[in-house]
GROMACS .gro file of C-alpha atoms in nm:
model
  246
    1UNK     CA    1   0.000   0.000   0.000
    2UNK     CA    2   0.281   0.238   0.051
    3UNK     CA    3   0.423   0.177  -0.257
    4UNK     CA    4   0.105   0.218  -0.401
    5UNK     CA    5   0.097   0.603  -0.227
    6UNK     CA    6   0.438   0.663  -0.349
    7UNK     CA    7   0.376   0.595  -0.694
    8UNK     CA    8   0.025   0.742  -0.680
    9UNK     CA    9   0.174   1.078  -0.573
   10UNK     CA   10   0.502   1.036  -0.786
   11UNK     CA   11   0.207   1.038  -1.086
   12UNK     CA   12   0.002   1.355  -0.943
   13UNK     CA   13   0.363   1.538  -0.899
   14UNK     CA   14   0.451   1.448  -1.261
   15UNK     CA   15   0.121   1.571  -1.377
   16UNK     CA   16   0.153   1.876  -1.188
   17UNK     CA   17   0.452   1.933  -1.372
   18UNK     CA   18   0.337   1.821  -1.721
   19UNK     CA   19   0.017   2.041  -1.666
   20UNK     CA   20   0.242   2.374  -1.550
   21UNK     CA   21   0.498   2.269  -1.855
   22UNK     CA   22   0.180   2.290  -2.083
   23UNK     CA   23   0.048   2.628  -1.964
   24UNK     CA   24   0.346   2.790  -1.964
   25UNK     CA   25   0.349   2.707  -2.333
   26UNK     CA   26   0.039   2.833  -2.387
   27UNK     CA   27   0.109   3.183  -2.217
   28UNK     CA   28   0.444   3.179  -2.403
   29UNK     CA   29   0.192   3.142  -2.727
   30UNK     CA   30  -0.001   3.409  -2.573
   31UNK     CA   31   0.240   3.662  -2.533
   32UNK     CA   32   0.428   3.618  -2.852
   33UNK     CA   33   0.083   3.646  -3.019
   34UNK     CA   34   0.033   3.996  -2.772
   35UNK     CA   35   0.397   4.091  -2.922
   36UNK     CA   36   0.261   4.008  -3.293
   37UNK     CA   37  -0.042   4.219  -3.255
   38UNK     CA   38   0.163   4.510  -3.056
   39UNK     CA   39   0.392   4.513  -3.369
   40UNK     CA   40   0.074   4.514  -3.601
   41UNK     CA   41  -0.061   4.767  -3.415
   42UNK     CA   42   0.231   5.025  -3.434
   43UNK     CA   43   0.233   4.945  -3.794
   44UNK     CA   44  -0.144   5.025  -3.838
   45UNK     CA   45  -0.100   5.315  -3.653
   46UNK     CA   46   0.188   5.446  -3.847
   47UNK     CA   47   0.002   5.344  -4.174
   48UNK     CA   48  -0.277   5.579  -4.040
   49UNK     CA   49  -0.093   5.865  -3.941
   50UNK     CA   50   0.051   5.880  -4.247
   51UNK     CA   51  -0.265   5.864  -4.409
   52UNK     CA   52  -0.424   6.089  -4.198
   53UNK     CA   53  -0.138   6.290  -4.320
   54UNK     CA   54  -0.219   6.257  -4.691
   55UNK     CA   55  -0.578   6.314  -4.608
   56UNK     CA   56  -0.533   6.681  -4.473
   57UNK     CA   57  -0.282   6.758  -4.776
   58UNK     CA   58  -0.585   6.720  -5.022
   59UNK     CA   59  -0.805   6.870  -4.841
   60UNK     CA   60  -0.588   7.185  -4.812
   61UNK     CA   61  -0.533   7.125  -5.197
   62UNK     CA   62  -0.911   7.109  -5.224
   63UNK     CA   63  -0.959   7.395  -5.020
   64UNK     CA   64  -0.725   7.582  -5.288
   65UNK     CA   65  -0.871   7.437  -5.583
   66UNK     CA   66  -1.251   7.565  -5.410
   67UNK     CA   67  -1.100   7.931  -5.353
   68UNK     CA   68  -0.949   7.953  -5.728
   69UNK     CA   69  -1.243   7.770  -5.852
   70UNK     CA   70  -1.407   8.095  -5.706
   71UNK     CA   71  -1.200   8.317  -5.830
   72UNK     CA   72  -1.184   8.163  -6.172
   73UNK     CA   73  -1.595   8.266  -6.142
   74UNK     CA   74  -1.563   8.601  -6.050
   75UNK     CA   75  -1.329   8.632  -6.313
   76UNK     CA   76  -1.572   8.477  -6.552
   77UNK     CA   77  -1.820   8.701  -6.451
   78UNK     CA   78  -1.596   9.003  -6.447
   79UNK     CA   79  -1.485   8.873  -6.845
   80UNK     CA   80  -1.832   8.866  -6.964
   81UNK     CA   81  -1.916   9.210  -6.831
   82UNK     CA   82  -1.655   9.347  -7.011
   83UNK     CA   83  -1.761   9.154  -7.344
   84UNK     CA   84  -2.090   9.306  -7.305
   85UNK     CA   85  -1.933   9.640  -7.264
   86UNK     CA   86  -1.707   9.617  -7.572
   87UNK     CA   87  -2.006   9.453  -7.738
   88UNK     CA   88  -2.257   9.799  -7.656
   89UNK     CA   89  -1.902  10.029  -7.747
   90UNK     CA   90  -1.883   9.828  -8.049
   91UNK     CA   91  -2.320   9.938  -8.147
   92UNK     CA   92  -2.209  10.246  -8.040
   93UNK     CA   93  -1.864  10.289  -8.282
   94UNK     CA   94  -2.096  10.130  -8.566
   95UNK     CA   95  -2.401  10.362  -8.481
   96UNK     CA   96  -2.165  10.660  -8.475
   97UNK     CA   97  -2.017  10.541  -8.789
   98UNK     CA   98  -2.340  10.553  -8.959
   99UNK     CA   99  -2.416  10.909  -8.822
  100UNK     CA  100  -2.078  11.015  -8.946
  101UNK     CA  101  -2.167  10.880  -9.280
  102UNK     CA  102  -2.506  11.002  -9.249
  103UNK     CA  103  -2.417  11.396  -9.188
  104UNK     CA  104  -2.088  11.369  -9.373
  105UNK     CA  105  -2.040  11.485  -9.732
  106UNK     CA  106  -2.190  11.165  -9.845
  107UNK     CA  107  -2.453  11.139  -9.628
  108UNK     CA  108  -2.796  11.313  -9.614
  109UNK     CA  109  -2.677  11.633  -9.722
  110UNK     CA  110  -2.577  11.478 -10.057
  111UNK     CA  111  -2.922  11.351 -10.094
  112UNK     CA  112  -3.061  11.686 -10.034
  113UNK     CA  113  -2.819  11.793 -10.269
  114UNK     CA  114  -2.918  11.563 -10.537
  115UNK     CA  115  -3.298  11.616 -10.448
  116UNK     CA  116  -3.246  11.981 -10.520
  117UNK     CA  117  -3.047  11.985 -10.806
  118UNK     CA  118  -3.370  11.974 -11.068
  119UNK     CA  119  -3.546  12.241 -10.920
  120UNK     CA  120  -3.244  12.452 -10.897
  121UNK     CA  121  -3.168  12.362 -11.244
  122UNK     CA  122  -3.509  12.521 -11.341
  123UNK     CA  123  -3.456  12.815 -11.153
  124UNK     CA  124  -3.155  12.939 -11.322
  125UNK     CA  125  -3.255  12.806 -11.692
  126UNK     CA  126  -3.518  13.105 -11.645
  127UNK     CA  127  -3.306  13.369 -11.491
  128UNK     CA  128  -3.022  13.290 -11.780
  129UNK     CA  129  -3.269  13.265 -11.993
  130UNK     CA  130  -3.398  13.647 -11.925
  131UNK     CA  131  -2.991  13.746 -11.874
  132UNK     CA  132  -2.863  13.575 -12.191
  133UNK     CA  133  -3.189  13.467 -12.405
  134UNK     CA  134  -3.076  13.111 -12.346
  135UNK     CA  135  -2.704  13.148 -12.459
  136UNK     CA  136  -2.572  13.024 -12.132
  137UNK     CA  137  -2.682  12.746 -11.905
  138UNK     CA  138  -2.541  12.663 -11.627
  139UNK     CA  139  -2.552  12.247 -11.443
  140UNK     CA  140  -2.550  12.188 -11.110
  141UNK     CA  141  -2.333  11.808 -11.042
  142UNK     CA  142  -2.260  11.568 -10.753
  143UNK     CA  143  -2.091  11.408 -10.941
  144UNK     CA  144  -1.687  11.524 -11.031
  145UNK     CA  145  -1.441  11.319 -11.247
  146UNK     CA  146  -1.137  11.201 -11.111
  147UNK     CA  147  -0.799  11.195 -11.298
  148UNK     CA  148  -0.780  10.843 -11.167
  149UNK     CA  149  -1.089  10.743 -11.329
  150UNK     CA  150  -1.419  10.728 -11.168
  151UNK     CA  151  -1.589  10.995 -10.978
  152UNK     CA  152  -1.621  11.130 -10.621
  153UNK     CA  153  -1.900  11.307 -10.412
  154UNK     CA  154  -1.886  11.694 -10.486
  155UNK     CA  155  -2.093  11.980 -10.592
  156UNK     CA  156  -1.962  12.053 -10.934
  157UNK     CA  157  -2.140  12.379 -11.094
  158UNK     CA  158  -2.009  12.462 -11.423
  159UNK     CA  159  -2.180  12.721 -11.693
  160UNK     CA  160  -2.218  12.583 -12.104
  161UNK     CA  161  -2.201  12.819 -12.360
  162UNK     CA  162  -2.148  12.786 -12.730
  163UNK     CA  163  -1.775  12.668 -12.662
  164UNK     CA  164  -1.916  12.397 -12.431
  165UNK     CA  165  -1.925  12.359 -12.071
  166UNK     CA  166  -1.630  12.470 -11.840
  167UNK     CA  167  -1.565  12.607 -11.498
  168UNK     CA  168  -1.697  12.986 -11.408
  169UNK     CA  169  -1.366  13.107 -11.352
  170UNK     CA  170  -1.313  13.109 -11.750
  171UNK     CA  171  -1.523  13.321 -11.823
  172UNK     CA  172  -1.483  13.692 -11.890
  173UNK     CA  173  -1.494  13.922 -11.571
  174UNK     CA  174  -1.912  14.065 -11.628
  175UNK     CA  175  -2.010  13.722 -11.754
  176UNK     CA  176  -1.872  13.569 -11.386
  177UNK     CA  177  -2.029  13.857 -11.224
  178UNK     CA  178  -2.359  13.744 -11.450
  179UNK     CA  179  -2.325  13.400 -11.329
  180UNK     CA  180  -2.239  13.432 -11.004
  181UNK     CA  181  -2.529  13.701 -10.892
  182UNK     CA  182  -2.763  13.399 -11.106
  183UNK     CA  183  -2.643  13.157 -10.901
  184UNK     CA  184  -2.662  13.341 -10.585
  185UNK     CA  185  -3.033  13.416 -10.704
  186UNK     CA  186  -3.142  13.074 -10.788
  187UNK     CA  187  -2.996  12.947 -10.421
  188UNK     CA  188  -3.200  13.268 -10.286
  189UNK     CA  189  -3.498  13.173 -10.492
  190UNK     CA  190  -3.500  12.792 -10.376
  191UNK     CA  191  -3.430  12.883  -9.991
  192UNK     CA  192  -3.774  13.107 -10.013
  193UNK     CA  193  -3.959  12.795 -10.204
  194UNK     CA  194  -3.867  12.552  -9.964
  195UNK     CA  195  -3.865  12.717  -9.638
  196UNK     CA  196  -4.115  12.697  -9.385
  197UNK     CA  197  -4.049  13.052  -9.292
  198UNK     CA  198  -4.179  13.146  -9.611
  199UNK     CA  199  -3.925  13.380  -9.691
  200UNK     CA  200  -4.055  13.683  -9.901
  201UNK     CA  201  -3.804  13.938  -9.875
  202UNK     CA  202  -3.483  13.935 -10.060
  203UNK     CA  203  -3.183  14.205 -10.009
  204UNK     CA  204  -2.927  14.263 -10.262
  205UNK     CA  205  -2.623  14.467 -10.200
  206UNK     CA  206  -2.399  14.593 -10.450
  207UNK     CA  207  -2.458  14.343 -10.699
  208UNK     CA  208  -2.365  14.562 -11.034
  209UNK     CA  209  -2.033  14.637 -10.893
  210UNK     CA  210  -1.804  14.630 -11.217
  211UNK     CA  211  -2.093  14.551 -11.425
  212UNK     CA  212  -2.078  14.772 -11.795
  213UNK     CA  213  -2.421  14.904 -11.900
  214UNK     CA  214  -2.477  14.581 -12.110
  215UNK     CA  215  -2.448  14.343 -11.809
  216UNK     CA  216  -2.580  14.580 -11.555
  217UNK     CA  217  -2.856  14.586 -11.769
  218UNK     CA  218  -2.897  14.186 -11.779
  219UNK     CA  219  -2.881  14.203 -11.402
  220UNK     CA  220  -3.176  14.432 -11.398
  221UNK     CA  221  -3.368  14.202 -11.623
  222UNK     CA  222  -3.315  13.935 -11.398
  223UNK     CA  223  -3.413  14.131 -11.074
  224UNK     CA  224  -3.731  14.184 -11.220
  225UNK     CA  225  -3.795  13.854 -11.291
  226UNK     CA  226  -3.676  13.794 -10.903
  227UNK     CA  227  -3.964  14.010 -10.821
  228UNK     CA  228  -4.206  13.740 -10.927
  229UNK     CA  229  -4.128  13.523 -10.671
  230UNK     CA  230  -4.106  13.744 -10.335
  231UNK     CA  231  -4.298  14.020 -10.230
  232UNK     CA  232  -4.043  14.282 -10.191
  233UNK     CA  233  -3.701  14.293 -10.355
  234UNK     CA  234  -3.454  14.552 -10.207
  235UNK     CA  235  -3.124  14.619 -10.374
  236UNK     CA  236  -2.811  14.890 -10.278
  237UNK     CA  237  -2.610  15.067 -10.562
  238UNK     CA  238  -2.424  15.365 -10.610
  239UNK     CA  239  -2.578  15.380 -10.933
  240UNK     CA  240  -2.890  15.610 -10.969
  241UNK     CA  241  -2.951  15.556 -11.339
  242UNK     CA  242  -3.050  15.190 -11.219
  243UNK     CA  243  -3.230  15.266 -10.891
  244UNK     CA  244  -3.449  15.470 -11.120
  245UNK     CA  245  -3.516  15.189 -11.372
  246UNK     CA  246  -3.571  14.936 -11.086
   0.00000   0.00000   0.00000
């Protein structure tokens, strides 16, 4: 029986020592395992401070792609106001042009010009007609001939008698005199037809200045025939011969 206690116990003491052997590996397991993870751990955390890292770098790069995304906007809007500026300047440059052309010497006054030019042509037929019993005629133009060829926008008056038609200036000294108190006339004459005023006075000063009796006596026909178209016709000369036949 004692042996029998010996043994038994010898058993329970080696089991005590297998079972202590056998934890001792397992906390051994344990703790390497607690190591493993620790590692993994430090790692993880590494891994997400550095991505936290990254994270705040794009959103600081967002944040400046927001603000110039903004300012690219305002710039947009500040572009397209000043397209729709240049875009009114440019109506108003091409409006201004058309006024230009409009008033210029090309323009509206040409058209009046042109407008006129029968009726002014009638006018002086019959006052050259009384002055030179239809020897002379003088043509009002827009029209001038260029040495270049072609023609350009100008008032061209020139006077045709039997040598043909040429410039004023080649006539004799009375006969420009003529011409030029008939074309003074006729403009005088058209003014009172075409005004609303209703012009119906007409003033003459001096106008058989260097006139011999021949032409001054023209002129004279040719004021009375002025007197058929305003009411009163008042003329100054030095010459009482002529104030007595007027």
């Amino acid at each position: 029986l004692n042996t029998i206690n010996k043994e038994s116990k010898a058993l329970k003491k080696k089991l005590a020592s297998i079972e202590s052997e056998g934890v001792q590996e397992k906390i051994n397991a344990l703790q390497q395992l607690i190591t493993t993870y620790s590692d993994q751990m430090e790692c993880t955390d590494s891994s997400i401070e550095h991505i936290n890292g990254k994270i705040f770098g794009y959103t600081q790069i967002i944040d400046q792609i927001i603000e110039r995304r903004q300012h690219n906007n305002k710039i947009e809007l500040e572009i397209a106001e000043l397209k729709k500026q240049c875009e009114e300047q440019f109506l108003d440059q091409k409006m201004y042009g058309y006024l230009k052309t409009a008033f210029g010497r090309k323009g509206i006054p040409a058209l009046l010009i042109d407008s006129a030019i029968p009726q002014l042509q009638t006018i002086s037929d019959e006052l050259l007609q009384v002055a030179t019993s239809g020897r002379m005629q003088i043509d009002f133009s827009t029209q001038k001939e260029l040495k270049t060829g072609g023609t350009s926008e100008s008032l061209e008056i020139l006077c045709t008698d039997e040598k043909g038609p040429r410039d004023i200036a080649h006539f004799s000294g009375g006969e420009q005199k003529i011409l030029r108190s008939i074309i003074r006339l006729t403009l005088a004459i058209f003014q009172s037809q075409r005004s609303n005023m209703k012009l119906q006075t007409l003033i003459i000063d001096e106008a058989f200045d260097a006139l011999d009796s021949e032409n001054s006596g023209n002129l004279l026909k040719v004021l009375e025939k002025v007197r058929t178209f305003f009411k009163k016709v008042v003329f100054v000369s030095h010459n009482e011969e002529l104030l007595t036949d007027f």
